[in-house]
Amino acid sequence: MSTGTAGGPHTDHGPRDAGTAGATGPRDLGALRRLAVATLEANWEHDHTVPSRTLYPHQWSWDSAFIAIGWSHVRPERAWRELAGLFRAQWLDGRVPHIVFNPALRVGSYFPGPEFWASGLAEGAPAVATSGLIQPPVHAPAAWLAYRRFPSGAGRAALCRLYPRLVAQQRYLATRRDVGGGGLACVVHPWESGLDNSPAWDAPLAAVPADAAVMRAYRRHDTAHADAAHRPTDLDYARYVAIVASYRERRYRDDDLAARHPFLVECPLVNAAMGAAEHALARIAPLAGADPGPHRERAARITEALVRRLYDPTTGTFHPRDLRTDRLVPARTVLGLTPLVLPDLPARQVSALVAEACSARFGLAVRMDRPLPSHDRTAPDFEPLRYWRGPSWMNVSWLVRRGLLGHGRPDLAAGLRDSMIELVARSGCHEYFHPDTGAGLGSPAFGWTAALLLDVLADDPPG
């Protein structure tokens, strides 16, 4: 367990979380807001918010971005501390690590911990221990939203200090990670996508040699706090470990990935987030005395490359591209819907993605009877309990909703908003939810669920 919380004594929003929410019902929005604020307060550390007190006791990259959006509604200064704390761990090459480790926690309190990553051996790593991977670059849009929610002088100063670091993050992805040469960034590990065990990675992972028995040498932290049937399998983890070992062996260098690395995939979400980040930076740039033009140009190039390389007109959705085979992965997952966040996505692709989202595979509607799943619910490998292989998640629903609002579909966005609120009203601020019943799964008192609930309750239009 983490120590030293600045938000007061730790409160367990586990079983009581679900019971309290169920008693309030979906119409008691004030009670839901109080629940969300209490969850964030209980997860606050000295300069960041942990995703949860049980499964995730350190700082995670895209969690902090989403959490900053929530803090901007109630404690704006914490939104900036959240982002500033994360970017203090930025590597010299511009990468923002997906985990920043709390040195106050004992060794072995989380797997894979700092001793596994050994980031201190890598050139350009920060003094604090981190992982060597990245996560979707949702930070520039989060920073812009945080400022727009509460546009103070202090917020503007914090945003301007963050701007060059956000630019460096984008530069890293656009240069070091364009392994395919087509203008898109690739991920070198499923964890970098944020959707760890999505069926989108099954085919690329199958080519990574691994033996589940390898995991006997490690103690998984996640299955000590959550049902193993809800988590990635030991074989998944054996492959995750093998991929990290390959990257770590070369001290997380990116100069010869194509020649040696076993997992190289262009992810729709990571690249859609990268394009959305350039649009956000174009808005931030004038405040920082910079030219927004190059950001707009890069955003247009990313959108064009994403459509050219990852859109399949036959399926009408986006798919990851496995650079090892130069083929699109056939799985239809929620990743394919996330390019809706791009304001310059062509109308043809917008219409196709809306049709895909409204199909039986995902069930988006003005009035939804079930939440948005993370995987095609008609697919034979749909698993309603297992992490990213079916369950519903607040953050991807939030991203899809933002895209729908931006492309003139407030009716569908409203249906998705109501579904998101209903999940928390029924089950509390869980990490993820059963895609049929809405039951809470994973960790209780989860940070980004609380934060993004605050944002949808505010119901601001996109900007």
Coordinates of N, CA and C in Angstrom, one line a residue, residues 244-346:
V244 N 9.5 -7.0 -23.2 CA 10.3 -6.1 -22.4 C 11.7 -6.4 -22.3
A245 N 12.0 -7.7 -22.1 CA 13.4 -8.2 -22.1 C 14.2 -7.8 -23.3
S246 N 13.5 -8.0 -24.5 CA 14.2 -7.6 -25.7 C 14.5 -6.1 -25.8
Y247 N 13.6 -5.3 -25.4 CA 13.8 -3.8 -25.4 C 14.8 -3.4 -24.4
R248 N 14.7 -4.0 -23.2 CA 15.6 -3.6 -22.1 C 17.0 -4.0 -22.4
E249 N 17.2 -5.1 -23.1 CA 18.5 -5.6 -23.4 C 19.3 -4.5 -24.2
R250 N 18.7 -3.7 -25.0 CA 19.3 -2.7 -25.8 C 19.1 -1.3 -25.1
R251 N 18.8 -1.3 -23.8 CA 18.6 -0.1 -23.0 C 17.6 0.8 -23.6
Y252 N 16.5 0.2 -24.1 CA 15.3 0.9 -24.6 C 15.7 1.8 -25.8
R253 N 16.7 1.5 -26.6 CA 17.0 2.3 -27.8 C 16.1 1.9 -28.9
D254 N 15.8 2.9 -29.8 CA 14.9 2.7 -30.9 C 15.5 2.7 -32.2
D255 N 16.9 2.8 -32.3 CA 17.5 3.0 -33.6 C 17.5 1.8 -34.5
D256 N 17.3 0.6 -34.0 CA 17.3 -0.6 -34.8 C 16.1 -1.6 -34.5
L257 N 15.0 -1.0 -34.2 CA 13.8 -1.8 -33.8 C 13.4 -2.8 -34.9
A258 N 13.4 -2.3 -36.2 CA 13.0 -3.1 -37.3 C 13.8 -4.4 -37.4
A259 N 15.1 -4.3 -37.1 CA 16.0 -5.4 -37.2 C 15.9 -6.5 -36.1
R260 N 15.4 -6.1 -34.9 CA 15.6 -7.0 -33.8 C 14.4 -7.1 -32.9
H261 N 13.4 -6.2 -32.9 CA 12.4 -6.2 -31.9 C 11.2 -7.1 -32.3
P262 N 10.7 -8.0 -31.4 CA 9.7 -9.0 -31.9 C 8.3 -8.5 -32.0
F263 N 8.0 -7.2 -31.5 CA 6.6 -6.7 -31.6 C 6.6 -5.3 -32.0
L264 N 6.1 -5.1 -33.2 CA 6.1 -3.7 -33.8 C 4.7 -3.5 -34.5
V265 N 3.8 -2.7 -34.0 CA 2.5 -2.6 -34.5 C 2.1 -1.1 -34.5
E266 N 1.5 -0.7 -35.6 CA 0.9 0.7 -35.6 C -0.5 0.6 -35.1
C267 N -0.8 1.3 -34.0 CA -2.0 1.2 -33.3 C -2.9 2.4 -33.6
P268 N -4.2 2.2 -33.9 CA -5.1 3.3 -34.3 C -5.3 4.3 -33.1
L269 N -5.4 3.8 -31.9 CA -5.6 4.7 -30.7 C -4.3 5.6 -30.5
V270 N -3.2 5.0 -30.5 CA -1.9 5.8 -30.3 C -1.8 6.9 -31.3
N271 N -2.1 6.5 -32.6 CA -1.9 7.5 -33.7 C -3.0 8.5 -33.7
A272 N -4.2 8.1 -33.4 CA -5.3 9.1 -33.3 C -5.1 10.0 -32.2
A273 N -4.5 9.5 -31.0 CA -4.2 10.4 -29.9 C -3.1 11.4 -30.3
M274 N -2.1 10.9 -31.1 CA -1.0 11.7 -31.6 C -1.5 12.9 -32.5
G275 N -2.5 12.5 -33.4 CA -3.1 13.6 -34.2 C -3.9 14.6 -33.4
A276 N -4.7 14.1 -32.4 CA -5.5 14.9 -31.6 C -4.6 15.8 -30.8
A277 N -3.4 15.3 -30.4 CA -2.4 16.1 -29.6 C -1.9 17.3 -30.4
E278 N -1.7 17.1 -31.7 CA -1.2 18.2 -32.6 C -2.3 19.3 -32.7
H279 N -3.6 18.8 -32.8 CA -4.7 19.8 -32.8 C -4.7 20.6 -31.5
A280 N -4.5 19.9 -30.4 CA -4.5 20.6 -29.1 C -3.3 21.6 -29.0
L281 N -2.1 21.1 -29.5 CA -0.9 22.0 -29.4 C -1.1 23.2 -30.3
A282 N -1.9 23.1 -31.4 CA -2.1 24.2 -32.2 C -2.9 25.3 -31.5
R283 N -3.7 24.9 -30.5 CA -4.5 25.8 -29.7 C -3.6 26.4 -28.5
I284 N -2.7 25.5 -28.0 CA -1.8 26.0 -26.9 C -0.7 26.9 -27.4
A285 N -0.2 26.6 -28.6 CA 0.9 27.4 -29.1 C 0.8 28.9 -29.0
P286 N -0.3 29.5 -29.5 CA -0.3 31.0 -29.4 C -0.2 31.5 -27.9
L287 N -0.7 30.7 -27.0 CA -0.5 31.2 -25.6 C 0.9 31.1 -25.1
A288 N 1.7 30.2 -25.7 CA 3.1 30.1 -25.4 C 4.0 30.9 -26.3
G289 N 3.4 31.7 -27.2 CA 4.2 32.5 -28.1 C 4.8 31.7 -29.3
A290 N 4.2 30.6 -29.6 CA 4.7 29.7 -30.7 C 3.7 29.7 -31.9
D291 N 4.2 29.3 -33.0 CA 3.4 29.3 -34.3 C 2.5 28.0 -34.3
P292 N 1.2 28.1 -34.4 CA 0.4 26.9 -34.4 C 0.4 26.2 -35.8
G293 N 0.9 26.9 -36.8 CA 0.8 26.3 -38.2 C 1.5 24.9 -38.3
P294 N 2.7 24.7 -37.8 CA 3.3 23.4 -37.9 C 2.5 22.3 -37.2
H295 N 1.9 22.6 -36.1 CA 1.0 21.6 -35.5 C -0.2 21.2 -36.4
R296 N -0.8 22.2 -37.0 CA -1.9 21.9 -37.9 C -1.4 21.0 -39.1
E297 N -0.3 21.4 -39.6 CA 0.2 20.6 -40.7 C 0.6 19.2 -40.3
R298 N 1.2 19.0 -39.1 CA 1.5 17.6 -38.7 C 0.2 16.9 -38.4
A299 N -0.8 17.5 -37.8 CA -2.1 16.9 -37.6 C -2.7 16.4 -38.9
A300 N -2.7 17.2 -39.9 CA -3.2 16.7 -41.2 C -2.5 15.5 -41.8
R301 N -1.2 15.6 -41.6 CA -0.4 14.4 -42.1 C -0.7 13.1 -41.4
I302 N -0.8 13.3 -40.0 CA -1.1 12.1 -39.2 C -2.5 11.5 -39.6
T303 N -3.5 12.3 -39.8 CA -4.8 11.9 -40.2 C -4.8 11.2 -41.5
E304 N -4.1 11.8 -42.5 CA -3.9 11.2 -43.8 C -3.3 9.8 -43.7
A305 N -2.2 9.7 -43.0 CA -1.5 8.5 -42.8 C -2.3 7.4 -42.1
L306 N -3.0 7.8 -41.1 CA -3.9 6.9 -40.4 C -4.9 6.3 -41.3
V307 N -5.6 7.1 -42.1 CA -6.6 6.6 -43.1 C -5.9 5.7 -44.1
R308 N -4.8 6.1 -44.6 CA -4.1 5.4 -45.7 C -3.6 4.0 -45.2
R309 N -3.1 4.0 -44.0 CA -2.4 2.7 -43.5 C -3.3 1.8 -42.6
L310 N -4.3 2.4 -41.9 CA -5.0 1.6 -40.9 C -6.5 1.4 -41.2
Y311 N -7.0 2.2 -42.1 CA -8.4 2.0 -42.4 C -8.7 1.0 -43.5
D312 N -9.6 0.1 -43.2 CA -10.0 -1.0 -44.1 C -11.4 -0.7 -44.7
P313 N -11.5 -0.3 -45.9 CA -12.8 0.0 -46.5 C -13.8 -1.1 -46.5
T314 N -13.2 -2.4 -46.5 CA -14.1 -3.5 -46.5 C -14.8 -3.7 -45.2
T315 N -14.2 -3.5 -44.1 CA -14.8 -3.6 -42.7 C -15.4 -2.3 -42.3
G316 N -14.9 -1.1 -42.9 CA -15.4 0.2 -42.4 C -14.9 0.6 -41.1
T317 N -13.8 0.1 -40.7 CA -13.2 0.5 -39.4 C -11.7 0.5 -39.5
F318 N -11.0 1.0 -38.4 CA -9.6 1.0 -38.4 C -9.1 -0.2 -37.7
H319 N -7.9 -0.7 -38.1 CA -7.3 -1.9 -37.5 C -5.8 -1.6 -37.3
P320 N -5.2 -2.2 -36.3 CA -3.7 -2.1 -36.2 C -3.0 -2.8 -37.4
R321 N -1.8 -2.3 -37.7 CA -1.0 -2.9 -38.7 C 0.2 -3.5 -38.1
D322 N 0.3 -4.8 -38.3 CA 1.5 -5.6 -37.8 C 2.6 -5.3 -38.7
L323 N 3.7 -4.6 -38.3 CA 4.8 -4.3 -39.2 C 5.6 -5.5 -39.5
R324 N 5.5 -6.5 -38.7 CA 6.3 -7.8 -39.0 C 5.7 -8.5 -40.2
T325 N 4.4 -8.4 -40.4 CA 3.8 -9.0 -41.6 C 3.3 -8.0 -42.6
D326 N 3.3 -6.7 -42.2 CA 2.7 -5.7 -43.0 C 1.3 -5.9 -43.4
R327 N 0.5 -6.5 -42.4 CA -0.9 -6.7 -42.6 C -1.7 -6.1 -41.5
L328 N -2.9 -5.8 -41.8 CA -3.9 -5.3 -40.8 C -4.4 -6.5 -40.0
V329 N -4.4 -6.3 -38.7 CA -5.0 -7.3 -37.8 C -6.5 -7.3 -37.9
P330 N -7.1 -8.5 -38.2 CA -8.5 -8.5 -38.5 C -9.5 -8.2 -37.3
A331 N -9.1 -8.4 -36.1 CA -10.0 -8.2 -34.9 C -10.6 -6.8 -35.0
R332 N -11.9 -6.8 -34.7 CA -12.7 -5.5 -34.6 C -12.9 -5.1 -33.2
T333 N -12.1 -4.2 -32.7 CA -12.1 -3.8 -31.3 C -12.4 -2.3 -31.2
V334 N -12.6 -1.9 -30.0 CA -12.9 -0.4 -29.8 C -11.8 0.5 -30.3
L335 N -10.6 -0.1 -30.4 CA -9.5 0.7 -31.0 C -9.9 1.3 -32.3
G336 N -10.6 0.6 -33.1 CA -11.0 1.0 -34.4 C -11.9 2.2 -34.4
L337 N -12.6 2.5 -33.3 CA -13.5 3.6 -33.2 C -12.8 4.9 -32.8
T338 N -11.6 4.8 -32.2 CA -11.0 6.0 -31.5 C -10.6 7.1 -32.5
P339 N -10.3 6.8 -33.8 CA -10.0 7.9 -34.7 C -11.1 9.0 -34.8
L340 N -12.3 8.7 -34.3 CA -13.3 9.7 -34.2 C -12.8 11.0 -33.5
V341 N -11.8 10.8 -32.6 CA -11.3 12.0 -31.9 C -10.7 13.0 -32.8
L342 N -10.4 12.6 -34.0 CA -9.7 13.5 -35.0 C -10.7 14.5 -35.6
P343 N -10.6 15.8 -35.4 CA -11.6 16.7 -36.0 C -11.5 16.7 -37.5
D344 N -10.4 16.4 -38.1 CA -10.3 16.4 -39.6 C -10.4 15.0 -40.2
L345 N -11.0 14.0 -39.5 CA -11.2 12.7 -40.1 C -12.2 12.9 -41.2
P346 N -11.9 12.4 -42.4 CA -12.9 12.6 -43.5 C -14.3 12.1 -43.3

